[in-house]
Coordinates of C-alpha atoms and ligand atoms in Angstrom, one line a residue:
M24 CA -5.9 31.5 -50.4
N25 CA -6.4 34.5 -52.7
C26 CA -9.0 37.2 -52.6
H27 CA -11.1 35.5 -55.2
E28 CA -11.3 32.3 -53.2
A29 CA -11.8 34.2 -50.0
S30 CA -14.7 36.3 -51.4
A31 CA -16.7 33.1 -52.1
M32 CA -16.4 32.1 -48.5
I33 CA -16.6 35.3 -46.5
A34 CA -20.4 35.2 -46.1
A35 CA -20.3 31.7 -44.9
Y36 CA -17.4 32.5 -42.6
A37 CA -19.3 35.5 -41.2
D38 CA -22.2 33.2 -40.5
G39 CA -20.0 30.8 -38.5
E40 CA -20.4 28.1 -41.1
V41 CA -16.7 27.6 -42.0
D42 CA -14.6 25.7 -39.6
G43 CA -11.5 23.5 -39.5
L44 CA -8.7 24.1 -41.9
R45 CA -10.8 26.3 -44.3
G46 CA -11.8 28.4 -41.3
H47 CA -8.1 28.8 -40.3
T48 CA -7.1 29.6 -43.9
I49 CA -9.7 32.3 -44.3
R50 CA -9.0 33.8 -40.9
R51 CA -5.3 34.1 -41.9
H52 CA -6.3 35.8 -45.2
L53 CA -8.6 38.2 -43.4
H54 CA -5.7 39.0 -41.1
L55 CA -3.4 39.9 -44.0
C56 CA -5.9 41.4 -46.5
R57 CA -7.5 44.7 -45.7
D58 CA -10.1 44.5 -48.6
C59 CA -11.4 41.1 -47.6
A60 CA -11.3 42.1 -43.9
T61 CA -13.5 45.1 -44.7
K62 CA -15.9 42.9 -46.6
H63 CA -16.1 40.6 -43.7
R64 CA -16.6 43.3 -41.1
D65 CA -19.4 44.9 -43.3
L66 CA -21.1 41.5 -43.3
V67 CA -20.8 41.1 -39.6
D68 CA -22.2 44.6 -39.1
L69 CA -25.0 43.9 -41.5
R70 CA -25.9 40.7 -39.7
A71 CA -26.0 42.5 -36.4
R72 CA -28.3 45.1 -38.0
I73 CA -30.6 42.5 -39.4
R74 CA -30.7 40.7 -36.0
A75 CA -31.3 44.0 -34.1
E76 CA -33.8 45.6 -36.5
V77 CA -35.8 42.7 -37.9
P78 CA -38.6 41.4 -35.6
R79 CA -38.4 37.9 -34.3
F80 CA -40.8 35.5 -35.9
K81 CA -43.5 33.5 -34.1
A82 CA -44.5 29.8 -34.6
P83 CA -47.6 29.9 -36.9
A84 CA -50.9 28.1 -36.2
A85 CA -50.0 25.7 -39.0
L86 CA -47.4 24.0 -36.8
R87 CA -49.8 23.5 -33.9
E88 CA -52.4 22.0 -36.3
R89 CA -49.8 19.7 -37.8
I90 CA -48.7 18.4 -34.4
L91 CA -52.3 17.9 -33.3
A92 CA -53.0 16.0 -36.5
S93 CA -49.9 13.8 -35.9
V94 CA -51.0 13.0 -32.3
E95 CA -54.6 12.3 -33.5
S96 CA -53.3 9.8 -36.1
T97 CA -51.5 7.7 -33.5
R98 CA -54.6 7.4 -31.2
P99 CA -56.1 4.3 -32.7
A100 CA -53.2 2.3 -31.2
V101 CA -54.2 3.5 -27.7
K102 CA -58.0 3.0 -28.3
A103 CA -57.3 -0.6 -29.5
M104 CA -56.3 -1.5 -25.9
P105 CA -58.3 -4.5 -24.4
A106 CA -61.2 -3.5 -22.2
R107 CA -61.4 -6.6 -20.0
V108 CA -60.1 -6.2 -16.5
D109 CA -57.2 -8.7 -16.4
R110 CA -54.0 -8.0 -14.7
W111 CA -51.8 -9.2 -17.6
R112 CA -53.9 -7.4 -20.1
W113 CA -53.4 -4.2 -18.0
V114 CA -49.7 -4.8 -18.0
S115 CA -49.6 -5.3 -21.8
A116 CA -52.0 -2.3 -22.2
G117 CA -49.5 -0.2 -20.2
A118 CA -46.7 -1.3 -22.4
L119 CA -48.8 -0.5 -25.5
A120 CA -49.7 3.0 -24.1
G121 CA -46.0 3.4 -23.4
C122 CA -45.3 2.6 -27.0
A123 CA -48.0 5.0 -28.2
A124 CA -46.5 7.7 -26.1
T125 CA -43.1 7.0 -27.6
V126 CA -44.6 7.1 -31.1
V127 CA -46.4 10.4 -30.3
A128 CA -43.1 11.9 -29.0
W129 CA -41.3 10.7 -32.1
V130 CA -44.0 12.0 -34.5
V131 CA -44.1 15.4 -32.7
A132 CA -40.3 15.6 -32.7
T133 CA -40.1 14.8 -36.4
A134 CA -42.8 17.3 -37.2
V135 CA -41.0 20.0 -35.2
L136 CA -37.7 19.2 -36.8
D137 CA -39.1 19.2 -40.4
W138 CA -40.9 22.4 -39.7
R139 CA -37.8 24.0 -38.2
T140 CA -35.6 22.9 -41.1
N141 CA -38.1 24.4 -43.6
E142 CA -38.8 27.5 -41.6
D143 CA -35.0 28.0 -41.2
L144 CA -34.6 27.5 -44.9
A145 CA -37.2 30.1 -45.8
V146 CA -35.8 32.6 -43.2
E147 CA -32.3 31.9 -44.4
A148 CA -33.3 32.5 -48.0
V149 CA -34.9 35.8 -47.1
T150 CA -32.0 36.8 -44.9
T151 CA -29.6 36.1 -47.8
H152 CA -31.8 38.1 -50.2
V153 CA -32.0 41.0 -47.8
R154 CA -28.2 40.9 -47.2
A155 CA -27.5 40.9 -51.0
T156 CA -29.8 43.9 -51.4
L157 CA -28.6 46.0 -48.4
G158 CA -24.9 45.0 -49.0
N159 CA -25.4 46.0 -52.7
H160 CA -23.8 42.7 -53.6
R161 CA -26.4 41.4 -56.0
V162 CA -24.3 39.4 -58.4
D163 CA -20.8 37.9 -58.7
V164 CA -21.2 37.5 -62.4
A165 CA -23.3 40.2 -64.1
S166 CA -24.7 39.0 -67.4
S167 CA -27.9 38.4 -69.2
D168 CA -26.2 35.7 -71.2
Q169 CA -27.0 32.2 -69.9
H170 CA -23.8 31.0 -71.7
T171 CA -21.7 33.3 -69.4
V172 CA -23.6 32.7 -66.1
K173 CA -24.0 29.0 -66.3
P174 CA -20.3 28.1 -66.8
W175 CA -19.3 30.6 -64.1
L176 CA -21.6 28.9 -61.6
S177 CA -20.7 25.4 -62.7
A178 CA -17.0 26.1 -62.2
R179 CA -17.6 26.9 -58.6
L180 CA -20.2 24.2 -57.6
D181 CA -20.4 20.4 -57.7
Y182 CA -23.5 20.6 -59.9
S183 CA -24.5 22.6 -63.0
P184 CA -27.6 24.7 -62.5
P185 CA -30.0 25.3 -65.5
V186 CA -29.8 29.0 -66.4
R187 CA -32.3 30.7 -68.7
D188 CA -33.2 34.2 -69.6
F189 CA -36.9 35.1 -69.7
A190 CA -36.6 38.7 -70.8
S191 CA -39.2 38.3 -73.5
E192 CA -41.7 37.5 -70.8
G193 CA -40.5 40.3 -68.5
F194 CA -38.2 38.3 -66.3
A195 CA -34.7 39.5 -67.3
L196 CA -31.6 37.6 -66.2
V197 CA -29.3 40.0 -64.3
G198 CA -26.6 37.5 -63.4
G199 CA -25.6 35.0 -60.7
R200 CA -23.8 34.6 -57.5
I201 CA -22.8 31.9 -55.0
D202 CA -24.5 31.8 -51.6
Y203 CA -24.6 29.4 -48.7
L204 CA -28.0 27.9 -48.0
D205 CA -28.7 24.9 -45.7
H206 CA -25.0 24.6 -45.0
H207 CA -24.1 24.1 -48.7
P208 CA -22.9 26.4 -51.5
V209 CA -25.8 27.2 -53.8
A210 CA -26.3 28.8 -57.2
T211 CA -28.3 32.0 -57.0
L212 CA -29.8 33.3 -60.2
V213 CA -30.8 37.0 -60.1
Y214 CA -33.7 38.2 -62.2
R215 CA -35.4 41.6 -62.5
Y216 CA -39.2 41.9 -63.1
R217 CA -40.2 45.6 -63.5
D218 CA -38.9 47.1 -60.3
H219 CA -38.7 43.8 -58.4
M220 CA -35.5 41.9 -57.9
I221 CA -35.9 38.1 -57.7
D222 CA -33.3 35.7 -56.2
V223 CA -33.7 32.1 -57.2
F224 CA -31.7 29.6 -55.3
V225 CA -31.1 26.5 -57.4
R226 CA -29.7 23.2 -56.0
P227 CA -30.1 19.5 -56.3
P228 CA -33.1 18.4 -54.3
P229 CA -32.2 17.8 -50.7
T230 CA -33.0 14.5 -49.0
H231 CA -34.9 16.0 -46.0
A232 CA -38.6 17.2 -46.1
L233 CA -39.2 20.0 -48.6
P234 CA -40.6 23.4 -47.8
A235 CA -44.1 24.5 -48.4
P236 CA -44.8 25.7 -51.9
L237 CA -45.5 29.3 -50.8
R238 CA -44.5 31.2 -47.7
T239 CA -44.3 34.8 -46.6
V240 CA -41.4 35.8 -44.4
R241 CA -41.1 39.4 -43.2
G242 CA -43.2 40.5 -46.2
F243 CA -41.1 38.7 -48.8
N244 CA -42.7 35.9 -50.8
V245 CA -40.8 32.6 -50.8
V246 CA -41.9 30.2 -53.5
H247 CA -40.6 26.6 -53.6
A248 CA -40.8 24.0 -56.4
V249 CA -39.0 20.9 -57.6
G250 CA -38.6 20.3 -61.4
S251 CA -36.0 19.4 -64.1
G252 CA -34.0 17.6 -61.4
M253 CA -33.5 20.7 -59.3
D254 CA -34.9 22.3 -56.2
W255 CA -36.0 25.9 -56.9
L256 CA -36.5 28.5 -54.1
A257 CA -37.4 32.0 -55.2
V258 CA -37.5 35.1 -52.9
S259 CA -38.8 38.5 -53.9
D260 CA -41.1 41.3 -52.9
L261 CA -43.0 40.5 -56.2
N262 CA -46.6 39.4 -55.5
A263 CA -47.1 35.6 -54.8
A264 CA -49.1 34.9 -58.0
E265 CA -46.5 36.3 -60.4
L266 CA -43.6 34.8 -58.5
S267 CA -45.3 31.4 -58.5
R268 CA -45.9 31.8 -62.3
F269 CA -42.2 32.5 -62.8
V270 CA -41.1 29.5 -60.7
D271 CA -43.4 27.3 -62.8
K272 CA -41.5 28.5 -65.9
L273 CA -38.1 27.9 -64.3
K274 CA -38.8 24.4 -63.3
E275 CA -40.2 23.3 -66.7
Ligands
ZN318 ZN1 -8.3 39.4 -49.9

């Protein structure tokens, strides 16, 4: 492994997302290479700072409502139980209630898991954005030319993200980098709009439930959309309306 290969994996390794042979290879490289070891240590320090200084985040009311709605929607199965007093009917009613309880538990578990996945994704996207900002590692390839950024990203991923510059509309392409999101390498397009930096994570649409179109995490807006065969997730301190307008352009 050389420094170039190592640098693409250091962030994921610092997050404990690289194991097996790749983990062993990068561990060996970090042992031998002072530059990469420094990068790795900076990331670990930064992560510790983010953990220590950023407040923990509470489950919102929307999750509670979603669970209550899920439970409500399974109720008719229980209401439909026979009213006549009949021993065998009671036995089957008991079985039906048991089934309903299982369905409720399953629905609740699925709602919680979907919510967690999306919540984690929004938080992960914001953490990655903050890490790039604080670590002053905004781009791996600095260029406003889509014909430079796109091939650079395509050469390092198993898909080719659409890359466009929107400088004429105020959203100037600054460059791109590779991040890890949702346990996969992802193309990150970096744009500047006035004084605001925007990170746009572009990947093929995932199979699991998709995040809400708009969320706010620690004051950052997270806008999600699907379009042009890609999943777009933008993070910025730019206001939600303008960020959403930008994501609409991207996904066209
Ligand atoms: Zn190195």
